[in-house]
Tab-separated table of C-alpha atoms in Angstrom:
chain	number	residue	atom	x	y	z
A	144	MET	CA	25.636	-12.869	15.819
A	145	ILE	CA	25.719	-9.351	17.303
A	146	LYS	CA	23.503	-6.800	15.603
A	147	SER	CA	23.921	-3.078	16.099
A	148	PRO	CA	21.706	-0.175	15.056
A	149	ALA	CA	22.486	1.679	11.842
A	150	TYR	CA	20.560	4.378	10.027
A	151	VAL	CA	19.186	5.431	6.675
A	152	HIS	CA	19.645	9.208	6.383
A	153	PHE	CA	17.059	11.034	4.276
A	154	LEU	CA	18.697	13.752	2.185
A	155	GLN	CA	15.306	14.276	0.523
A	156	ALA	CA	12.043	12.873	1.822
A	157	GLY	CA	9.758	12.482	-1.178
A	158	LEU	CA	6.103	13.465	-1.072
A	159	MET	CA	4.351	10.567	0.708
A	160	THR	CA	7.068	8.425	2.275
A	161	SER	CA	6.242	6.490	5.444
A	162	VAL	CA	7.010	3.314	7.369
A	163	GLN	CA	4.290	0.671	7.194
A	164	ASP	CA	3.793	-2.953	8.131
A	165	TRP	CA	0.809	-5.321	7.904
A	166	ALA	CA	-1.661	-3.268	9.985
A	167	ARG	CA	-2.699	-2.166	13.464
A	168	GLN	CA	-5.046	-5.085	14.036
A	169	GLU	CA	-6.707	-4.695	17.431
A	170	MET	CA	-7.341	-0.971	17.973
A	171	ALA	CA	-10.488	-0.393	15.901
A	172	ASP	CA	-12.658	-0.606	19.026
A	173	PHE	CA	-10.864	2.527	20.210
A	174	GLY	CA	-11.429	4.384	16.931
A	175	VAL	CA	-7.883	3.836	15.650
A	176	PRO	CA	-7.578	3.112	11.893
A	177	TYR	CA	-5.930	-0.110	10.753
A	178	SER	CA	-3.278	1.620	8.591
A	179	GLY	CA	-0.589	-0.657	7.120
A	180	VAL	CA	0.701	-0.943	3.558
A	181	MET	CA	-1.650	-0.026	0.738
A	182	ASP	CA	-0.388	-2.914	-1.412
A	183	ARG	CA	0.125	-6.011	0.724
A	184	LEU	CA	1.162	-8.151	-2.237
A	185	SER	CA	4.201	-5.942	-2.901
A	186	MET	CA	5.149	-5.855	0.776
A	187	VAL	CA	5.078	-9.650	0.965
A	188	LEU	CA	7.229	-9.813	-2.168
A	189	VAL	CA	10.059	-7.541	-0.947
A	190	ASN	CA	10.176	-9.328	2.401
A	191	TYR	CA	10.245	-12.699	0.654
A	192	LEU	CA	13.149	-11.587	-1.543
A	193	LEU	CA	15.110	-10.505	1.537
A	194	GLN	CA	14.080	-13.569	3.580
A	195	ASN	CA	12.495	-11.273	6.151
A	196	PRO	CA	9.497	-12.089	8.328
A	197	GLN	CA	6.363	-11.403	6.289
A	198	ASN	CA	5.393	-8.506	8.561
A	199	ALA	CA	8.808	-6.768	8.598
A	200	ALA	CA	8.301	-3.005	8.291
A	201	VAL	CA	8.967	-1.490	4.861
A	202	LEU	CA	9.233	1.977	3.376
A	203	GLU	CA	6.159	3.033	1.365
A	204	MET	CA	6.466	5.788	-1.253
A	205	SER	CA	4.157	7.510	-3.724
A	206	GLN	CA	4.356	10.129	-6.498
A	207	THR	CA	7.924	11.246	-5.730
A	208	GLY	CA	10.522	9.256	-3.819
A	209	PRO	CA	13.308	10.022	-1.347
A	210	GLU	CA	17.073	10.334	-1.595
A	211	MET	CA	18.754	8.111	1.002
A	212	LEU	CA	22.251	7.565	2.387
A	213	PHE	CA	22.999	4.269	4.152
A	214	GLU	CA	25.237	4.263	7.213
A	215	MET	CA	26.256	0.593	7.176
A	216	PRO	CA	26.079	-2.423	4.828
A	217	THR	CA	22.716	-4.103	4.313
A	218	ARG	CA	20.516	-5.388	1.501
A	219	ILE	CA	17.369	-3.830	0.053
A	220	ALA	CA	14.759	-4.622	-2.609
A	221	PHE	CA	11.927	-2.758	-4.352
A	222	ALA	CA	8.479	-3.831	-5.565
A	223	GLY	CA	5.228	-2.155	-6.569
A	224	ALA	CA	5.129	0.978	-8.708
A	225	ILE	CA	7.394	1.422	-11.725
A	226	ALA	CA	9.753	4.290	-10.922
A	227	ASP	CA	13.230	5.559	-11.816
A	228	ILE	CA	15.407	4.119	-9.022
A	229	TYR	CA	19.177	4.603	-8.794
A	230	HIS	CA	21.814	3.009	-6.563
A	231	ASN	CA	24.993	5.114	-6.685
A	232	ASP	CA	23.726	6.564	-10.002
A	233	LYS	CA	23.136	3.129	-11.536
A	234	PRO	CA	19.526	2.219	-12.451
A	235	VAL	CA	17.807	-0.465	-10.391
A	236	LYS	CA	15.029	-2.835	-11.451
A	237	LEU	CA	12.155	-4.074	-9.330
A	238	GLY	CA	12.825	-7.454	-7.745
A	239	THR	CA	16.586	-6.892	-7.599
A	240	ILE	CA	18.358	-7.638	-4.323
A	241	ILE	CA	20.704	-4.687	-3.911
A	242	ALA	CA	23.849	-5.076	-1.811
A	243	ILE	CA	24.387	-1.817	0.081
A	244	ASP	CA	27.805	-0.732	1.348
A	245	GLU	CA	28.644	1.936	3.896
A	246	GLY	CA	27.958	5.388	2.448
A	247	ASP	CA	25.879	4.176	-0.528
A	248	ARG	CA	23.126	6.399	-1.880
A	249	VAL	CA	19.761	5.368	-3.284
A	250	ILE	CA	17.393	7.821	-4.936
A	251	VAL	CA	13.842	7.294	-6.207
A	252	LYS	CA	12.835	9.764	-8.888
A	253	ARG	CA	9.943	9.792	-11.351
A	254	PHE	CA	7.010	7.424	-10.879
A	255	ARG	CA	6.028	6.084	-14.290
A	256	ARG	CA	3.277	3.538	-13.596
A	257	ARG	CA	1.190	2.550	-10.596
A	258	GLN	CA	0.764	4.408	-7.346
A	259	TRP	CA	2.789	2.902	-4.455
A	260	LEU	CA	6.422	1.724	-4.313
A	261	TYR	CA	7.936	-0.386	-1.512
A	262	MET	CA	11.507	-0.716	-0.299
A	263	GLY	CA	12.284	-3.604	1.992
A	264	ILE	CA	15.504	-3.726	4.026
A	265	GLN	CA	17.309	-6.679	5.556
A	266	GLY	CA	15.499	-7.477	8.826
A	267	GLY	CA	12.964	-4.660	8.405
A	268	PHE	CA	12.970	-1.114	9.782
A	269	GLU	CA	13.361	-0.862	13.566
A	270	THR	CA	10.942	1.965	14.298
A	271	ASP	CA	8.788	2.197	17.419
A	272	VAL	CA	5.980	-0.326	17.846
A	273	VAL	CA	2.780	1.543	18.770
A	274	SER	CA	-0.317	-0.499	19.642
A	275	GLY	CA	1.141	-3.587	18.040
A	276	SER	CA	2.312	-2.057	14.772
A	277	ARG	CA	5.120	0.020	13.270
A	278	SER	CA	2.706	1.627	10.772
A	279	TRP	CA	2.773	5.407	10.849
A	280	TYR	CA	-0.457	7.354	11.293
A	281	LYS	CA	-0.975	10.985	12.325
A	282	GLY	CA	-1.912	11.303	15.984
A	283	ILE	CA	-1.031	7.697	16.782
A	284	THR	CA	2.682	7.621	15.981
A	285	PRO	CA	5.181	10.482	16.454
A	286	GLN	CA	5.011	11.312	12.741
A	287	GLU	CA	2.966	10.386	9.695
A	288	LYS	CA	5.587	10.704	6.962
A	289	VAL	CA	9.328	11.001	6.485
A	290	GLU	CA	10.789	14.511	6.548
A	291	LYS	CA	14.066	15.743	5.093
A	292	GLY	CA	16.836	15.087	7.610
A	293	ASP	CA	15.115	12.116	9.260
A	294	ASN	CA	17.015	8.945	10.142
A	295	LEU	CA	15.426	5.488	10.151
A	296	CYS	CA	16.967	2.627	12.098
A	297	TYR	CA	17.803	-0.826	10.783
A	298	LEU	CA	20.023	-3.506	12.311
A	299	TYR	CA	23.539	-3.936	10.959
A	300	GLU	CA	24.923	-7.438	11.180
A	301	GLU	CA	28.664	-7.826	10.677
A	302	ARG	CA	28.706	-10.900	8.513
A	303	TYR	CA	29.367	-11.944	4.950
A	304	PHE	CA	26.485	-11.478	2.561
A	305	PRO	CA	26.740	-13.861	-0.382
A	306	PRO	CA	26.319	-12.300	-3.820
A	307	PRO	CA	22.657	-11.680	-4.614
A	308	PRO	CA	21.001	-14.474	-6.603
A	309	ALA	CA	19.832	-13.905	-10.144
A	310	ASN	CA	17.258	-11.148	-10.311
A	311	SER	CA	13.722	-12.295	-9.681
A	312	ARG	CA	11.389	-11.884	-12.600
A	313	ILE	CA	8.373	-10.180	-11.100
A	314	LYS	CA	5.149	-11.225	-12.768
A	315	ASP	CA	3.095	-8.052	-12.741
A	316	SER	CA	0.123	-9.147	-14.834
A	317	TRP	CA	-2.059	-8.962	-11.723
A	318	TYR	CA	-1.339	-5.206	-11.484
A	319	ARG	CA	-2.919	-4.703	-14.883
A	320	GLN	CA	-6.188	-6.358	-13.938
A	321	SER	CA	-9.187	-4.059	-14.023
A	322	GLU	CA	-11.535	-6.571	-12.376
A	323	ILE	CA	-11.951	-5.903	-8.650
A	324	MET	CA	-13.434	-8.833	-6.739
A	325	VAL	CA	-16.043	-7.960	-4.105
A	326	HIS	CA	-18.560	-9.369	-1.645
A	327	PRO	CA	-22.013	-7.829	-1.126
A	328	GLY	CA	-22.017	-5.278	1.674
A	329	PRO	CA	-24.589	-5.169	4.500
A	330	GLU	CA	-26.784	-2.682	2.607
A	331	TRP	CA	-26.411	-4.234	-0.863
A	332	GLU	CA	-29.847	-5.865	-0.890
A	333	MET	CA	-31.466	-2.524	-0.050
A	334	LEU	CA	-30.431	-1.143	-3.443
A	335	PRO	CA	-32.924	-1.269	-6.327
A	336	LYS	CA	-32.131	-4.014	-8.846
A	337	LEU	CA	-31.450	-1.375	-11.502
A	338	SER	CA	-28.743	0.171	-9.328
A	339	GLN	CA	-27.282	-3.248	-8.496
A	340	ASN	CA	-27.027	-4.160	-12.173
A	341	ARG	CA	-25.470	-0.823	-13.006
A	342	ILE	CA	-22.790	-1.202	-10.321
A	343	ILE	CA	-21.826	-4.720	-11.379
A	344	HIS	CA	-21.929	-4.191	-15.144
A	345	LYS	CA	-20.514	-0.681	-15.398
A	346	SER	CA	-16.860	0.381	-15.533
A	347	PHE	CA	-15.798	3.082	-13.105
A	348	THR	CA	-13.009	5.635	-13.358
A	349	ILE	CA	-10.578	6.374	-10.529
A	350	SER	CA	-10.994	10.063	-9.682
A	351	GLU	CA	-8.303	12.580	-8.724
A	352	THR	CA	-9.296	12.024	-5.082
A	353	VAL	CA	-6.989	9.161	-4.115
A	354	ASN	CA	-5.054	8.881	-0.858
A	355	ARG	CA	-4.417	6.488	1.993
A	356	MET	CA	-7.906	7.121	3.384
A	357	ALA	CA	-10.073	6.472	0.316
A	358	TYR	CA	-10.343	6.234	-3.470
A	359	GLN	CA	-13.336	8.008	-4.971
A	360	LEU	CA	-14.867	6.883	-8.283
A	361	VAL	CA	-16.057	9.343	-10.921
A	362	GLU	CA	-19.313	7.922	-12.292
A	363	PRO	CA	-22.334	8.514	-10.016
A	364	ILE	CA	-24.977	5.933	-9.119
A	365	TYR	CA	-28.585	6.840	-8.387
A	366	ASN	CA	-29.028	6.572	-4.633
A	367	SER	CA	-32.452	6.252	-3.041
A	368	LEU	CA	-31.079	4.921	0.252
A	369	GLU	CA	-31.095	6.906	3.440
A	370	SER	CA	-28.005	7.234	5.590
A	371	ILE	CA	-27.587	4.474	8.151
A	372	LEU	CA	-26.725	4.603	11.813
A	373	THR	CA	-22.995	4.750	12.332
A	374	ALA	CA	-21.658	1.235	11.784
A	375	ALA	CA	-18.328	-0.548	11.435
A	376	VAL	CA	-16.381	-0.127	8.189
A	377	TYR	CA	-13.095	-1.661	7.083
A	378	PRO	CA	-10.413	-1.155	4.453
A	379	GLY	CA	-12.156	-2.178	1.245
A	380	THR	CA	-15.653	-1.113	2.275
A	381	VAL	CA	-17.422	0.585	-0.653
A	382	GLN	CA	-19.748	3.330	0.530
A	383	LEU	CA	-22.509	5.059	-1.453
A	384	THR	CA	-22.875	8.736	-0.568
A	385	PRO	CA	-26.185	10.647	-0.655
A	386	GLY	CA	-24.992	12.306	-3.864
A	387	GLY	CA	-24.466	8.927	-5.547
A	388	ASN	CA	-20.663	8.793	-5.374
A	389	LEU	CA	-18.880	5.514	-4.707
A	390	ILE	CA	-16.025	5.713	-2.196
A	391	VAL	CA	-13.685	2.784	-1.540
A	392	LEU	CA	-12.170	3.014	1.928
A	393	MET	CA	-8.437	2.336	2.104
A	394	ARG	CA	-5.944	1.551	4.865
A	395	ASP	CA	-6.127	4.832	6.816
A	396	ALA	CA	-9.924	5.115	6.680
A	397	GLN	CA	-12.067	5.729	9.735
A	398	VAL	CA	-13.414	2.627	11.477
A	399	THR	CA	-17.097	3.692	11.495
A	400	GLY	CA	-19.314	5.408	8.946
A	401	GLY	CA	-22.881	6.413	8.203
A	402	TYR	CA	-23.087	5.847	4.439
A	403	PRO	CA	-24.609	2.599	3.100
A	404	ARG	CA	-21.968	-0.147	2.774
A	405	ILE	CA	-22.855	-1.706	-0.542
A	406	LEU	CA	-19.723	-3.776	-1.281
A	407	GLN	CA	-16.606	-5.135	0.418
A	408	VAL	CA	-13.473	-5.491	-1.706
A	409	GLU	CA	-11.602	-8.797	-1.383
A	410	ASN	CA	-8.131	-8.413	0.178
A	411	ASN	CA	-5.950	-9.156	-2.865
A	412	SER	CA	-8.163	-6.976	-5.038
A	413	LEU	CA	-7.662	-4.117	-2.583
A	414	SER	CA	-3.924	-4.317	-3.295
A	415	ILE	CA	-4.654	-4.261	-7.031
A	416	LEU	CA	-6.989	-1.290	-6.617
A	417	SER	CA	-4.411	0.592	-4.544
A	418	GLN	CA	-2.029	0.620	-7.514
A	419	LYS	CA	-4.573	2.265	-9.843
A	420	ARG	CA	-4.015	5.913	-10.715
A	421	PRO	CA	-6.500	8.683	-11.529
A	422	GLY	CA	-8.097	7.976	-14.893
A	423	ASP	CA	-7.681	4.187	-14.680
A	424	LYS	CA	-10.808	2.051	-15.151
A	425	ILE	CA	-12.041	-0.719	-12.863
A	426	LYS	CA	-15.004	-3.092	-12.848
A	427	PHE	CA	-16.557	-4.802	-9.812
A	428	SER	CA	-17.250	-8.550	-9.910
A	429	PHE	CA	-18.599	-10.798	-7.175
A	430	VAL	CA	-16.332	-13.613	-5.980
A	431	LYS	CA	-17.573	-16.925	-7.362
A	432	GLU	CA	-19.151	-18.257	-4.188
A	433	GLU	CA	-21.432	-15.204	-4.133
A	434	LEU	CA	-22.919	-16.313	-7.461
A	435	THR	CA	-23.941	-19.816	-6.385
């Protein structure tokens, strides 16, 4: 079957709209962040609905969404944040497979709950692959976010699409979890027992400082540790600053750091954490094998 390029035209860009896939896996040695989707669980879901490869590139949005015009027929689906989404002025639910015709418009308006929304498209977005990934990152890819007037490529396949199946019922109870599963970090045992107990038994509030690089927590922890020599860090590394602030590194974080690495967030819990908004509460818990 012949496939030809078609484009999504962005009449409005939204505030933090970008193309992301799984991650840029093998460039950390060169100081390049991993990047990739903030919420991997939602990315896997939209690609599963569309029968795409798991790593097919998706559109990631936050806070305010774009207005899009589709050049040729395709299918799309949304997962992640709860937002007001409209297809040709008709409201769309998460988990719905939406049949797109030539000239259709889709607009994402107000975000109501959660932080990151994902739109998958049939076959995935056909943007440039840079260092093994389509994920956008400033200085690595030609742009870091969608701008008004941009066009994103997808592949149009001239074939019959059967009617979408019944809408999937997305179980979102995992989004509401406040428990974030962690492993001890390399400097965990250097903390006084009082500080360890406080970190594990205390609830923390997501601060206003949340972005693709890091989420900062409000409540301080007494820190008697000195800074360490620069060492490797990863998405999910929890650092303790000299002032006692906890910072959870996210997908666009640097690949080395000099603050003590006290915890490492488990992968699925990092997706859960990514969907928390300022003011939400979380609690750290060790994965079960760490307790034996």
